[in-house]
CSV table of C-alpha atoms and ligand atoms in Angstrom, one decimal:
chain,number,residue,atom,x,y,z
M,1,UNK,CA,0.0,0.0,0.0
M,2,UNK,CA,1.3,3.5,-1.0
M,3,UNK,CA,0.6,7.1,-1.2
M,4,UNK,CA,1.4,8.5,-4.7
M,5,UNK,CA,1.4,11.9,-5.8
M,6,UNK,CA,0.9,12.4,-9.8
M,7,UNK,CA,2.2,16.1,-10.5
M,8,UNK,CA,1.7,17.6,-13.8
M,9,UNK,CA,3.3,21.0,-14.7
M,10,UNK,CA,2.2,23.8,-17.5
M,11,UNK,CA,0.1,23.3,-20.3
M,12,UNK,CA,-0.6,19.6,-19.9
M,13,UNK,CA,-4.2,20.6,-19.2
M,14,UNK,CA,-4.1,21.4,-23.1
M,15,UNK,CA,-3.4,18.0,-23.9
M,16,UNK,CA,-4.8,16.3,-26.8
M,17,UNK,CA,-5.2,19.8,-29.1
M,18,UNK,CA,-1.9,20.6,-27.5
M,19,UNK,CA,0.7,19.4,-30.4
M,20,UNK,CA,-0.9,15.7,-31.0
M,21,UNK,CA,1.7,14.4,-33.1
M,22,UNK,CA,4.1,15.0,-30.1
M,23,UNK,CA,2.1,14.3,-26.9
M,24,UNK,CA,-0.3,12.0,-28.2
M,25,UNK,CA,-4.1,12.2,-28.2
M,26,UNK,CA,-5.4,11.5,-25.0
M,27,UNK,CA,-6.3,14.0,-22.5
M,28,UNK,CA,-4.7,14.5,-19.2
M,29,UNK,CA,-8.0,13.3,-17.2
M,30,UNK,CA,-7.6,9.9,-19.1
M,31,UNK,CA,-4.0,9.5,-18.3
M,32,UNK,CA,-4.4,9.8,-14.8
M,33,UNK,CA,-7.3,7.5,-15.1
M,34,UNK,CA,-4.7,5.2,-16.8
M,35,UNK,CA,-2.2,5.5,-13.4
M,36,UNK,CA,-5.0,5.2,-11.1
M,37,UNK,CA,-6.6,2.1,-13.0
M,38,UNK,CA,-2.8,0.9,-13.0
M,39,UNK,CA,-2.3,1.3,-9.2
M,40,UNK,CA,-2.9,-1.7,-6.8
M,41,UNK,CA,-6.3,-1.6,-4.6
M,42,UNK,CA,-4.6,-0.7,-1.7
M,43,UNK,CA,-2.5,2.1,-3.5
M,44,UNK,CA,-4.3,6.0,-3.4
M,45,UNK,CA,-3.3,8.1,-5.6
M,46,UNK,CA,-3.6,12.0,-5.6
M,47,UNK,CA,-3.2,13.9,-9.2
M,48,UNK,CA,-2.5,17.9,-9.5
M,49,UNK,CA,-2.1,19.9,-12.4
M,50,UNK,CA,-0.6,23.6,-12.6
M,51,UNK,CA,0.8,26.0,-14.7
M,52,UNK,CA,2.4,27.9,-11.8
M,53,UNK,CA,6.0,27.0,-10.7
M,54,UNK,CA,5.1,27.8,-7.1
M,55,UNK,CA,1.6,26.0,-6.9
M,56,UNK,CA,3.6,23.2,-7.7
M,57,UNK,CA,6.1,23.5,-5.0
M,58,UNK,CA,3.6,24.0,-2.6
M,59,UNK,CA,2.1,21.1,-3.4
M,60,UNK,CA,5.3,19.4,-3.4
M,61,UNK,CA,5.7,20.5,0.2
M,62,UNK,CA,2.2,19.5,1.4
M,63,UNK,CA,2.5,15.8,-0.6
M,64,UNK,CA,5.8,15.9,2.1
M,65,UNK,CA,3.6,14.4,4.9
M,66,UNK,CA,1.3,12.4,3.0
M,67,UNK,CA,3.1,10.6,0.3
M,68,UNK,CA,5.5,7.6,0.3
M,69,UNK,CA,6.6,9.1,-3.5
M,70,UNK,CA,5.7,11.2,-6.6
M,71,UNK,CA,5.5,10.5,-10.2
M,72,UNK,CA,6.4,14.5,-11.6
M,73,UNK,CA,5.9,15.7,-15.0
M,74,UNK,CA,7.8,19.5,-14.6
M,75,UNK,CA,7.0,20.4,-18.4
M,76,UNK,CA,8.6,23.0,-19.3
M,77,UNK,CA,10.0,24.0,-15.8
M,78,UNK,CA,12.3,20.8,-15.8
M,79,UNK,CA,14.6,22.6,-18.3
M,80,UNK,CA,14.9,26.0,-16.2
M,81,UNK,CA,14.0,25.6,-12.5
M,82,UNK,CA,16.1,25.7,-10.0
M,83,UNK,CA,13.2,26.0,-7.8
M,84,UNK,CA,11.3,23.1,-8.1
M,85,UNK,CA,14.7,21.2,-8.2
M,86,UNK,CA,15.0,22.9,-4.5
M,87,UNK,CA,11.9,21.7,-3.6
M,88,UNK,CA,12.4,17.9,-4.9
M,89,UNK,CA,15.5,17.8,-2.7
M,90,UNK,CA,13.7,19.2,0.3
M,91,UNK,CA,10.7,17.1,0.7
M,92,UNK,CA,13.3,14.2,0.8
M,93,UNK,CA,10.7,11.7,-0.6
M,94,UNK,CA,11.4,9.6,-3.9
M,95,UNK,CA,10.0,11.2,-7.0
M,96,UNK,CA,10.3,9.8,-10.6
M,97,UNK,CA,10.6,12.6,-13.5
M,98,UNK,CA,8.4,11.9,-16.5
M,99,UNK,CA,8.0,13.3,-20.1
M,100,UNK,CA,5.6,12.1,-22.8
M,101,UNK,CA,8.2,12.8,-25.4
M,102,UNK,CA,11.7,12.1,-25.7
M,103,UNK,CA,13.2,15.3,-24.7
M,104,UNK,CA,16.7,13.5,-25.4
M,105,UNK,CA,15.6,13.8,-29.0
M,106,UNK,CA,14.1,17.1,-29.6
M,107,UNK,CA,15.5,20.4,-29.5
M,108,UNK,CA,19.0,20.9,-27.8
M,109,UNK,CA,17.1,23.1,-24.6
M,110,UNK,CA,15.0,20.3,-24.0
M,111,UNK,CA,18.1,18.1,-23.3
M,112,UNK,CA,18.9,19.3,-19.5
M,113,UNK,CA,17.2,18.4,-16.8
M,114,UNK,CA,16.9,20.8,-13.8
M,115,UNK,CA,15.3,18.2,-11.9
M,116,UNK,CA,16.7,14.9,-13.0
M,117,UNK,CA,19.1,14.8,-11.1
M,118,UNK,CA,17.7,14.8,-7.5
M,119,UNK,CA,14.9,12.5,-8.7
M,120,UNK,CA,16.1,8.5,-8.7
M,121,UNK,CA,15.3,8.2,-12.2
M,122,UNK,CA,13.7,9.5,-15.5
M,123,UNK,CA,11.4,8.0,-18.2
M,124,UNK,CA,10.8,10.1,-21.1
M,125,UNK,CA,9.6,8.9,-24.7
M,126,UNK,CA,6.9,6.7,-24.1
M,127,UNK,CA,3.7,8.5,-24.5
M,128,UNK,CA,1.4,8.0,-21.7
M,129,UNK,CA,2.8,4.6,-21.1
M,130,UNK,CA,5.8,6.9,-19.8
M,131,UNK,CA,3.7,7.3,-16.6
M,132,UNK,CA,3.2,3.9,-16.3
M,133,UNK,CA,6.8,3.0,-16.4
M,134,UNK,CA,7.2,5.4,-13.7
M,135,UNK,CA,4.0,4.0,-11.3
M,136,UNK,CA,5.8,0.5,-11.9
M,137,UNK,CA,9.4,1.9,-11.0
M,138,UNK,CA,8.2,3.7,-7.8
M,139,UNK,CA,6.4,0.9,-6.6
M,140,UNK,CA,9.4,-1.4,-7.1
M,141,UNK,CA,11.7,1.1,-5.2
M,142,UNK,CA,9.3,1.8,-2.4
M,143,UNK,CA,8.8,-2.4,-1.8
M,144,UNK,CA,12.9,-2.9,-1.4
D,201,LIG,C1,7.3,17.4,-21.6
D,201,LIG,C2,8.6,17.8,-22.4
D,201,LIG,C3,8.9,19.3,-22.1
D,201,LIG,O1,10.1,19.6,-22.8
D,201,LIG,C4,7.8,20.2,-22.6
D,201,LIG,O2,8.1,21.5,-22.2
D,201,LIG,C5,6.5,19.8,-22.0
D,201,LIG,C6,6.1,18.4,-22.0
D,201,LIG,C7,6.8,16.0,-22.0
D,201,LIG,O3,6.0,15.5,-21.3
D,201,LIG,O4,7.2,15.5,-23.1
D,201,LIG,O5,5.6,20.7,-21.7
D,201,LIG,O6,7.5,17.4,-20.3
């Protein structure tokens, strides 16, 4: 049994008109549907979407007493935020960084990761399935 947080940073509430042939065509209500469908019984789950660097910290800091880890999609803000990196290191909880695309493999400022690196891993390139990866990864982690 685990508490998960599901973060989601700017302008994935557009998703589905938002560049289809690069973030695919399902909406962000159905992907977490897909991670919540995905999680074991006993698992809760707890999804958040913002376009504001420091909504997402704070609900970074209040997912501090609650979860056991977080599944966090920065957008945009994991290739220039020193903040929210700040904020993953504080809360001292695991957190998996995810991207629908493969940022490795599109333009050069999409290569860096603010927040990678103080996350124990990152899955990019797989569509939605990315997130799934992710739900699979932290629940291995958290069991060892
Ligand atoms: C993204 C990749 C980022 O570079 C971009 O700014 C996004 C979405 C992804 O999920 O592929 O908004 O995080």
């Amino acid at each position: 049994m685990s508490n998960i947080g599901v973060l989601h940073g700017p302008n994935l509430n557009l998703l589905k008109t938002r560049e289809p042939s690069v973030y695919g065509v399902l909406t962000l209500s159905e992907i977490n549907k897909l991670i919540v469908d995905a999680a074991e019984d006993t698992d809760e789950i707890k999804t958040f979407q913002s376009n504001s660097e420091g909504a997402l910290i704070d609900k970074l800091h209040e997912l501090k007493d609650w979860a056991d880890g977080i599944i966090f999609n920065p957008a945009a803000y994991t290739h220039t935020s020193v903040a929210l990196r700040d904020a993953i290191s504080a809360i001292n909880l695991p957190v998996v960084e995810v991207h629908l695309s493969n940022v490795h493999a599109r333009e050069s400022f999409r290569h860096g990761s603010m927040t990678a690196a103080v996350c124990i891993g990152q899955i990019c390139g797989f569509g939605p399935n990315s997130y799934l990866l992710a739900l699979k990864a932290l629940k291995d982690y958290l069991r060892k």
